[in-house]
PDB file of C-alpha atoms in Angstrom:
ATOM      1  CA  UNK A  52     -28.649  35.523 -11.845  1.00  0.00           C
ATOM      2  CA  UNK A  53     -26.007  34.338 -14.129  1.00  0.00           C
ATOM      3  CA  UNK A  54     -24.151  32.440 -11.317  1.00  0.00           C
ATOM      4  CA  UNK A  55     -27.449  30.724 -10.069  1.00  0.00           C
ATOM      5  CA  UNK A  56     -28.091  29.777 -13.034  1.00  0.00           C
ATOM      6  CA  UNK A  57     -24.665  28.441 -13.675  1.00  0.00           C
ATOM      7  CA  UNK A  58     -25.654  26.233 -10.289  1.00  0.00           C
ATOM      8  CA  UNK A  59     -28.701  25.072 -11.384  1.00  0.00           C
ATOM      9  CA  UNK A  60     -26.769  23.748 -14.560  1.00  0.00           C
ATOM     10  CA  UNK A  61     -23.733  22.083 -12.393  1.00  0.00           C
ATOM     11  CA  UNK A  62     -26.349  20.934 -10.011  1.00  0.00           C
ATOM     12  CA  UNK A  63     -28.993  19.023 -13.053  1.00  0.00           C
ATOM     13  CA  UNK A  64     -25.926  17.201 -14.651  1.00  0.00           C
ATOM     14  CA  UNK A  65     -25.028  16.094 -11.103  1.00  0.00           C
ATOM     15  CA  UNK A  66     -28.181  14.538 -10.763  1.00  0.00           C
ATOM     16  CA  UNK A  67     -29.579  13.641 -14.080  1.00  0.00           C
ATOM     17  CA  UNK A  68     -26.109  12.395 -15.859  1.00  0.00           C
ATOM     18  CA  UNK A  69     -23.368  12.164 -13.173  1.00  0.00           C
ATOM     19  CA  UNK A  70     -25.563   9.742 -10.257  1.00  0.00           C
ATOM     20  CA  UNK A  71     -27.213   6.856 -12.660  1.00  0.00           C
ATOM     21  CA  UNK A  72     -23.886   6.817 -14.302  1.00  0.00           C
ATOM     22  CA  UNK A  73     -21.891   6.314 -11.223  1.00  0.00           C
ATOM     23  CA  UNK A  74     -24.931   4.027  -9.894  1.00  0.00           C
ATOM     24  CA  UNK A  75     -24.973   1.796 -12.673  1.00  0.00           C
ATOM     25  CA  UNK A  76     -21.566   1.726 -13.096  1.00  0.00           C
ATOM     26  CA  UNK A  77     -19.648   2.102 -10.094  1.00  0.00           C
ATOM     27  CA  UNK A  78     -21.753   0.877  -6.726  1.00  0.00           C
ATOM     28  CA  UNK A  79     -21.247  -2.319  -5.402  1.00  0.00           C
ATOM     29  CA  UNK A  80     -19.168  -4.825  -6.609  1.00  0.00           C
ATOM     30  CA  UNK A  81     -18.483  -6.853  -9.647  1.00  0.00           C
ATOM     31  CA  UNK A  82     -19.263 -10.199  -9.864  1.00  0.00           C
ATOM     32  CA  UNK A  83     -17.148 -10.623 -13.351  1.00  0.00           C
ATOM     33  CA  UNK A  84     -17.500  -9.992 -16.686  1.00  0.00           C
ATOM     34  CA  UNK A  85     -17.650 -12.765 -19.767  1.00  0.00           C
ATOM     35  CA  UNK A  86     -17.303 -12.456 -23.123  1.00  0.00           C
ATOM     36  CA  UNK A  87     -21.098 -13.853 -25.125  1.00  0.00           C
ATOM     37  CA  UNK A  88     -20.122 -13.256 -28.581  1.00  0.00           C
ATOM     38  CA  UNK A  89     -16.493 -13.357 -30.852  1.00  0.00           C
ATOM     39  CA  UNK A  90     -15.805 -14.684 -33.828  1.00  0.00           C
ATOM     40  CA  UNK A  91     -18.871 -14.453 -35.137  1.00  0.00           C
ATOM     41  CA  UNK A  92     -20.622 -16.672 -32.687  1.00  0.00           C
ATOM     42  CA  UNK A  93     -23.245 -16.538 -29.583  1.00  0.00           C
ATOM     43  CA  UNK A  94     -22.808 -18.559 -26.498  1.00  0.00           C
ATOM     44  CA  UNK A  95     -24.609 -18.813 -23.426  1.00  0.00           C
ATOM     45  CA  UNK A  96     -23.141 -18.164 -20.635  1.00  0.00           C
ATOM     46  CA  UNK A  97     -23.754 -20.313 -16.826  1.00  0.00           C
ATOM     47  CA  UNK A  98     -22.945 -17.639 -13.579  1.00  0.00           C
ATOM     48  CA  UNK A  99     -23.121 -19.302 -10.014  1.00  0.00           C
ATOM     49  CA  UNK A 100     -25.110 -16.321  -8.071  1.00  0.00           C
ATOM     50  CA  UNK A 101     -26.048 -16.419  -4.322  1.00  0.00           C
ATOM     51  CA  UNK A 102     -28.465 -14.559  -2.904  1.00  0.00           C
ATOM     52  CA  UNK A 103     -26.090 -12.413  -0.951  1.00  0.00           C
ATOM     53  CA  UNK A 104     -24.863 -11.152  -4.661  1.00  0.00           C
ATOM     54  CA  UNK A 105     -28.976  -9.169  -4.965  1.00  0.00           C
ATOM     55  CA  UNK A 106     -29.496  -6.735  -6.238  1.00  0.00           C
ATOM     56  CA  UNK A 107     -27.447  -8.381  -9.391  1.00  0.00           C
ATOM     57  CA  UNK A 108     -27.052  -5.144 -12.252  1.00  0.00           C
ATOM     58  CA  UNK A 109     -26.796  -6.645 -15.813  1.00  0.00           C
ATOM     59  CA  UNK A 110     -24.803  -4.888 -18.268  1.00  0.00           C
ATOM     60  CA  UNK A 111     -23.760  -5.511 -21.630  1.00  0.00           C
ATOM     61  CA  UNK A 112     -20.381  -3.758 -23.517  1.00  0.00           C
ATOM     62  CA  UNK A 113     -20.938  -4.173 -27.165  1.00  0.00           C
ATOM     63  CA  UNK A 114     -17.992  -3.264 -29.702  1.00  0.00           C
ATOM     64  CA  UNK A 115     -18.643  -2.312 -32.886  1.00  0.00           C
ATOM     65  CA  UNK A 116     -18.487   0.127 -35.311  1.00  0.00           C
ATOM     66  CA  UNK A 117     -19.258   4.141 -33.582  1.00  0.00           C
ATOM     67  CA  UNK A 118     -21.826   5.507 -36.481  1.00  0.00           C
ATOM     68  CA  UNK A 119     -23.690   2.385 -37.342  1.00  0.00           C
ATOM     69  CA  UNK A 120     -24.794   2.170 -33.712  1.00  0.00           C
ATOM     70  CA  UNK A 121     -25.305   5.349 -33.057  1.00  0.00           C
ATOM     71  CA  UNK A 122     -27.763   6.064 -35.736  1.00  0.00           C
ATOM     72  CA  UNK A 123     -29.331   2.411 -35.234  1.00  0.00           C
ATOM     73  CA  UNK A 124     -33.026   2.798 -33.845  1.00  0.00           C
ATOM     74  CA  UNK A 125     -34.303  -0.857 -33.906  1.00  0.00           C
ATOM     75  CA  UNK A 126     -32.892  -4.065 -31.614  1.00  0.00           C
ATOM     76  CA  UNK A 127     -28.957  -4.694 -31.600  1.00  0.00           C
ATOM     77  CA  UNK A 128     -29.223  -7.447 -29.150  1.00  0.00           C
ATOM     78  CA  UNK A 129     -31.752  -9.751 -27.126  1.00  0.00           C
ATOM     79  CA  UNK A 130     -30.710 -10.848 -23.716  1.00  0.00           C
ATOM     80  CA  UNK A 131     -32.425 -13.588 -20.862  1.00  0.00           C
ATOM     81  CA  UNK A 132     -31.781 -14.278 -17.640  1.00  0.00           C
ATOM     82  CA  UNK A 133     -33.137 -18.127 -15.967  1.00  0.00           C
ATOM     83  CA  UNK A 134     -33.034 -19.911 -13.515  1.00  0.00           C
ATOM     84  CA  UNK A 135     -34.768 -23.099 -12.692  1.00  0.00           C
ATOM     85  CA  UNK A 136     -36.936 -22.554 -15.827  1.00  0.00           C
ATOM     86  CA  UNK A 137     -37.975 -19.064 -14.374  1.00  0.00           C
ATOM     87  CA  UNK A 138     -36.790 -16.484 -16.056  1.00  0.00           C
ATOM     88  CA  UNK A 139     -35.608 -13.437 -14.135  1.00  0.00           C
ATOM     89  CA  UNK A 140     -34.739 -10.986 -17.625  1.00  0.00           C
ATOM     90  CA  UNK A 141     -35.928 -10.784 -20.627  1.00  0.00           C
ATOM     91  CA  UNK A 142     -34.879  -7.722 -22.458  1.00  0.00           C
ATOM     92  CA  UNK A 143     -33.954  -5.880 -25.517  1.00  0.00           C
ATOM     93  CA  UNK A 144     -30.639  -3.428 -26.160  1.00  0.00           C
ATOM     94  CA  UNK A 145     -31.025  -0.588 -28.480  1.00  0.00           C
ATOM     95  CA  UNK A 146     -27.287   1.213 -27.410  1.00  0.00           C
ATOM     96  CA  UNK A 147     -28.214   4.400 -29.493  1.00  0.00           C
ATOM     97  CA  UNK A 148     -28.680   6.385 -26.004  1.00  0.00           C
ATOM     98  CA  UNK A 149     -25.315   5.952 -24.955  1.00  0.00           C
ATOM     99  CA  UNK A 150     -23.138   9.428 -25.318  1.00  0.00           C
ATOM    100  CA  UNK A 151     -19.958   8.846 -24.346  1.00  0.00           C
ATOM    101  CA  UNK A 152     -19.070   5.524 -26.130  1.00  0.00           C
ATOM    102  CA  UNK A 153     -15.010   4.622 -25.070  1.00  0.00           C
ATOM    103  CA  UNK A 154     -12.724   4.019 -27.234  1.00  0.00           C
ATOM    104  CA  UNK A 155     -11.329   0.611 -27.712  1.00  0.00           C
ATOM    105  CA  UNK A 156      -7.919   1.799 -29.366  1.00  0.00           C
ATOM    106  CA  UNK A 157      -6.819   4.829 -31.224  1.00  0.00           C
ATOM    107  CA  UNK A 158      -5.764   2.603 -34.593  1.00  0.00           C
ATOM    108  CA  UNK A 159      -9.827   1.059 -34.853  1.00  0.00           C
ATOM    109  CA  UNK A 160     -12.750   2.765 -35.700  1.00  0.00           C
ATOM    110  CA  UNK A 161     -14.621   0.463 -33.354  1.00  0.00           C
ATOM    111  CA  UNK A 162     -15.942   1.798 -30.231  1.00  0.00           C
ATOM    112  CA  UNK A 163     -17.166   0.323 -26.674  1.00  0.00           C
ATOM    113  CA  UNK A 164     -21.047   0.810 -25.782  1.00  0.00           C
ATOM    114  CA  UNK A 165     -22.781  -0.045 -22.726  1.00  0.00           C
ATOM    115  CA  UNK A 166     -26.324  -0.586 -22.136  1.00  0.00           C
ATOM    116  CA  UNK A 167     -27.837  -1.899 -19.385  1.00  0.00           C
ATOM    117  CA  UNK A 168     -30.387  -4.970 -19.349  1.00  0.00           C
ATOM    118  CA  UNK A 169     -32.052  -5.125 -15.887  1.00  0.00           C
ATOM    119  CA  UNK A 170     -32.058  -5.614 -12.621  1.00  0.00           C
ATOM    120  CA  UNK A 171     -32.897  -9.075 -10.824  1.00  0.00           C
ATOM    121  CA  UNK A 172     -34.174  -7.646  -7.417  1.00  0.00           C
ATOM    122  CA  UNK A 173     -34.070 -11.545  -5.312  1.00  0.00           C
ATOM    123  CA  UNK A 174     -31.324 -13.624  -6.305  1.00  0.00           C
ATOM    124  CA  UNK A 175     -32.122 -17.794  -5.817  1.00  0.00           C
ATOM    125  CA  UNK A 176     -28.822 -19.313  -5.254  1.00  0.00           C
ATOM    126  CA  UNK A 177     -27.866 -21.721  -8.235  1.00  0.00           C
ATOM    127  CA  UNK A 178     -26.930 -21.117 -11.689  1.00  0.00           C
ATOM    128  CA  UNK A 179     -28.451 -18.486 -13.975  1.00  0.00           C
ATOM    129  CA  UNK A 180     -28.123 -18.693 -17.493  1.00  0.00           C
ATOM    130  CA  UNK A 181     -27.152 -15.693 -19.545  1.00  0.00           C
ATOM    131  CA  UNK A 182     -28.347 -16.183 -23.304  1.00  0.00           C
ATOM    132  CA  UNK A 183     -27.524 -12.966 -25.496  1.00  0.00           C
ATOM    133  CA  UNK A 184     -28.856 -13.192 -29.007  1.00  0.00           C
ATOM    134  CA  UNK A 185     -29.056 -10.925 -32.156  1.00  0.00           C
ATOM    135  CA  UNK A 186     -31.761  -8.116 -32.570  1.00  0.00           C
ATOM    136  CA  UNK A 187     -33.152  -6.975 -35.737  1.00  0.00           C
ATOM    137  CA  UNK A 188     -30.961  -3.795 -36.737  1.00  0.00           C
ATOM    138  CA  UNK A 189     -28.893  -4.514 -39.781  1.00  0.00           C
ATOM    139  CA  UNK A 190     -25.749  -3.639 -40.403  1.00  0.00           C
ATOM    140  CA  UNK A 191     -24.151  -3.679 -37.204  1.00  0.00           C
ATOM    141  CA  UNK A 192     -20.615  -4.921 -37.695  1.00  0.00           C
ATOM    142  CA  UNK A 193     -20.087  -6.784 -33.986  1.00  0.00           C
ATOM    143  CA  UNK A 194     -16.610  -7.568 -32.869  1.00  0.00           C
ATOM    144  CA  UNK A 195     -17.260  -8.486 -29.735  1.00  0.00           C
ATOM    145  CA  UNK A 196     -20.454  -8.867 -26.687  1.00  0.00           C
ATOM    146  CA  UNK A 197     -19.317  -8.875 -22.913  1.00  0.00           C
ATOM    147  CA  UNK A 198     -21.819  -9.573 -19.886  1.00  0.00           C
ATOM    148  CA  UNK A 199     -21.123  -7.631 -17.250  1.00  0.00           C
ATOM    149  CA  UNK A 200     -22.504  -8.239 -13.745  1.00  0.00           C
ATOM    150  CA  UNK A 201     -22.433  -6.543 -11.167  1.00  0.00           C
ATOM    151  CA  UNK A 202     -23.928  -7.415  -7.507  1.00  0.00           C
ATOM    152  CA  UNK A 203     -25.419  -5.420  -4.885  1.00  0.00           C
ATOM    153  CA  UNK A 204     -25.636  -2.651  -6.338  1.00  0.00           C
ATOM    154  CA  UNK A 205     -27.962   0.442  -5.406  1.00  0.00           C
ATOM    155  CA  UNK A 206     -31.323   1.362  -7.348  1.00  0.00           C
ATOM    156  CA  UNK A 207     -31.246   4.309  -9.359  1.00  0.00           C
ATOM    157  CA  UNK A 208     -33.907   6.724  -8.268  1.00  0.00           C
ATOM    158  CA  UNK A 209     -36.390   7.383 -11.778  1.00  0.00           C
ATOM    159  CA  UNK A 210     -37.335  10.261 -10.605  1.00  0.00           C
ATOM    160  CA  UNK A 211     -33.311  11.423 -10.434  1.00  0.00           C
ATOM    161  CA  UNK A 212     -32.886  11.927 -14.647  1.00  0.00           C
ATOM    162  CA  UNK A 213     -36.550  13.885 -15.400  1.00  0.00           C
ATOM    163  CA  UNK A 214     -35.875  16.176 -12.625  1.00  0.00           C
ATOM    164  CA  UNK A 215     -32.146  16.833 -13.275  1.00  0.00           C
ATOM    165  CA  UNK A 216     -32.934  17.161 -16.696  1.00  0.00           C
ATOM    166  CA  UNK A 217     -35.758  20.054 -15.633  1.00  0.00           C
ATOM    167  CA  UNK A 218     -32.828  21.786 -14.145  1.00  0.00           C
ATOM    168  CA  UNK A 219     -30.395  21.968 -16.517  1.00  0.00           C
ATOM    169  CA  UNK A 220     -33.020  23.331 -18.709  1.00  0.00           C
ATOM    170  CA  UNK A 221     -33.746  26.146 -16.230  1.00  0.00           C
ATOM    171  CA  UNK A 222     -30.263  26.727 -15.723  1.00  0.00           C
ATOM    172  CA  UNK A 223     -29.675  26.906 -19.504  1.00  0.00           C
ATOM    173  CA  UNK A 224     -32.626  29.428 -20.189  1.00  0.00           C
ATOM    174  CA  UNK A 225     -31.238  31.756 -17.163  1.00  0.00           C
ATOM    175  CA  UNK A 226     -27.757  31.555 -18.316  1.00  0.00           C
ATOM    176  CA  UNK A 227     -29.157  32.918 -21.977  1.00  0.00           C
ATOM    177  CA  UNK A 228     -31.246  35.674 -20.736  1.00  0.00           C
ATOM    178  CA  UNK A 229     -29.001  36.930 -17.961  1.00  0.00           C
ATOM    179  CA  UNK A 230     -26.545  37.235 -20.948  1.00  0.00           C
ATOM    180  CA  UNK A 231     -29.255  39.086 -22.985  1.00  0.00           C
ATOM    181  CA  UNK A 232     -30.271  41.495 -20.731  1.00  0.00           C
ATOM    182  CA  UNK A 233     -27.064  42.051 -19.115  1.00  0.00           C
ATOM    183  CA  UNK A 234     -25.596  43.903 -22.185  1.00  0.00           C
ATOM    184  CA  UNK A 235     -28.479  46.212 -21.935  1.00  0.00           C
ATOM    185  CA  UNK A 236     -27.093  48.454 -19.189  1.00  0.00           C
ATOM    186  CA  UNK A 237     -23.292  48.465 -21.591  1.00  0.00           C
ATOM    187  CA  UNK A 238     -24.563  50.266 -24.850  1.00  0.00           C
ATOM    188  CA  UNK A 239     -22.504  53.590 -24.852  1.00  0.00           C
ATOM    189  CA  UNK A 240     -24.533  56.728 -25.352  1.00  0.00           C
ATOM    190  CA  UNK A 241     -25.242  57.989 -28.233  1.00  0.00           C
ATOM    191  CA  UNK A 242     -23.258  61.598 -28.848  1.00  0.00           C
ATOM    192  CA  UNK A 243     -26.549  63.351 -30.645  1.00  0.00           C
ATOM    193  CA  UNK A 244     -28.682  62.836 -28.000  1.00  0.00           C
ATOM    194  CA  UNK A 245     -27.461  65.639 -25.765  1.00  0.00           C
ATOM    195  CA  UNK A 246     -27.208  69.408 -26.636  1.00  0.00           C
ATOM    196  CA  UNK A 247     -23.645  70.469 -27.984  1.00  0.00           C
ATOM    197  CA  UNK A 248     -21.732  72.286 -25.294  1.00  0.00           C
ATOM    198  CA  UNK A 249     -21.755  76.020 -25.666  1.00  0.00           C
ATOM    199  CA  UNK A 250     -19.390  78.148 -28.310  1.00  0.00           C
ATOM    200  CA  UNK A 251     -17.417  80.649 -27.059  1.00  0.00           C
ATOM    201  CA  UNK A 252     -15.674  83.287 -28.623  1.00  0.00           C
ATOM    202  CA  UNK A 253     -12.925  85.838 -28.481  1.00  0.00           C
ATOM    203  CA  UNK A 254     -14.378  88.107 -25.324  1.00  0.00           C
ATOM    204  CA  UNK A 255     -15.115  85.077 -23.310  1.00  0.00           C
ATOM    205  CA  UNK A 256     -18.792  85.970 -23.560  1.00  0.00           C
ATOM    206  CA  UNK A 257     -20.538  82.563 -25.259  1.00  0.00           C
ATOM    207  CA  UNK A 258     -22.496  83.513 -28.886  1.00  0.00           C
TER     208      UNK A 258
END
C-alpha cells in the first residue's frame, strides 16, 4: 500500500504541477520576449504575428520584491492584446499563485514571477499591440515587466490540475495510514501477559 500510494503521489504532481508547467512554459517556440516596464515607466509594445505563429501563449515575468507579491491578493498588473481595433486579451495578473518564483541574483531580494495572460487561439497577420498597465495592489515595488510570447504552443488540458490534484491527495492519505497501521504489527509483547516459566528446585522436580 505504501508504495502505491507513493505512485499515486509521483503520478498527481506529474500531471497536476509538472505538464501545465512544461506546457506553458516549454512547448512550441518563442516568438521573443520585450521588456513593458523599467524605470518607472509603461510602454506599449507593437509584435508583427502571422497566423502560422497560433496558438500565440502570453506570458508576463514580473520582478519585484518576493513577500509583497506573494501575500498580494488584489491586481498587480492589467494587460490587452489588439489588433485592428479588436481586441484579442484583456486580462488581469494577480502572481500570488506562483510557487516557485526564480531568483534574479543572490545579492537582491527581488525575485522573478510569471503569470500567464491568455491565449489568442486565431492569429490575423499584422501587428498586435501589447499594452501592460498597473493593477490596484499597493505596495508592489516593480523593477521590471517582460512580455513573453510564445507561439504554437499546445493547450493545457483543465481537466489535467483538478484531477492530478485528486491524486496526490489520495496518495498523501494512503501514505499516512499505511504508516499508521503498519506499526501496529511492531509493538513488542508485553512480558506480564504470559505465565512465568516454571521454578525448579534442587531435586529437579518443579515446586
Amino acid at each position: 500500500m505504501r508504495l502505491l500510494s507513493v505512485l499515486l503521489l509521483i503520478a498527481g504532481a506529474g500531471i497536476g504541477v509538472l505538464y501545465p508547467w512544461v506546457m506553458s512554459n516549454f512547448s512550441g517556440h518563442g516568438i521573443g520576449t520585450y521588456r513593458v516596464y523599467e524605470g518607472g515607466r509603461f510602454r506599449p509594445v507593437t509584435v508583427q504575428l502571422k497566423a502560422s505563429d497560433a496558438p500565440v501563449r502570453v506570458l508576463v515575468d514580473l520582478t519585484a520584491r518576493a513577500e509583497r507579491v506573494a501575500s498580494q491578493q488584489r491586481t498587480v498588473l492589467t494587460l490587452t492584446a489588439a489588433s485592428g481595433g479588436r481586441t484579442a486579451i484583456a486580462s488581469t495578473l494577480s502572481f500570488n499563485h506562483t510557487d516557485n518564483p526564480r531568483q534574479v541574483s543572490p545579492q537582491l531580494p527581488d525575485k522573478m514571477f510569471r503569470d500567464e495572460a491568455g491565449v489568442i487561439e486565431e492569429v490575423s497577420p499584422g501587428p498586435y499591440v501589447f499594452t501592460v498597465g498597473p493593477g490596484d495592489a499597493d505596495g508592489i515595488d516593480m523593477r521590471a515587466v517582460d512580455l513573453v510570447l510564445r507561439a504554437g504552443t499546445g493547450s493545457i488540458d483543465e481537466r489535467a490540475r483538478p484531477a492530478g490534484y485528486a491524486l496526490m491527495g489520495i496518495g498523501l492519505v494512503g501514505l499516512i495510514l499505511s504508516l499508521v497501521f503498519g506499526r501496529g504489527g511492531g509493538r513488542p509483547q508485553n512480558p506480564n501477559s504470559q505465565p512465568p516459566p516454571p521454578r525448579w528446585g534442587r531435586s529437579g522436580a518443579p515446586r
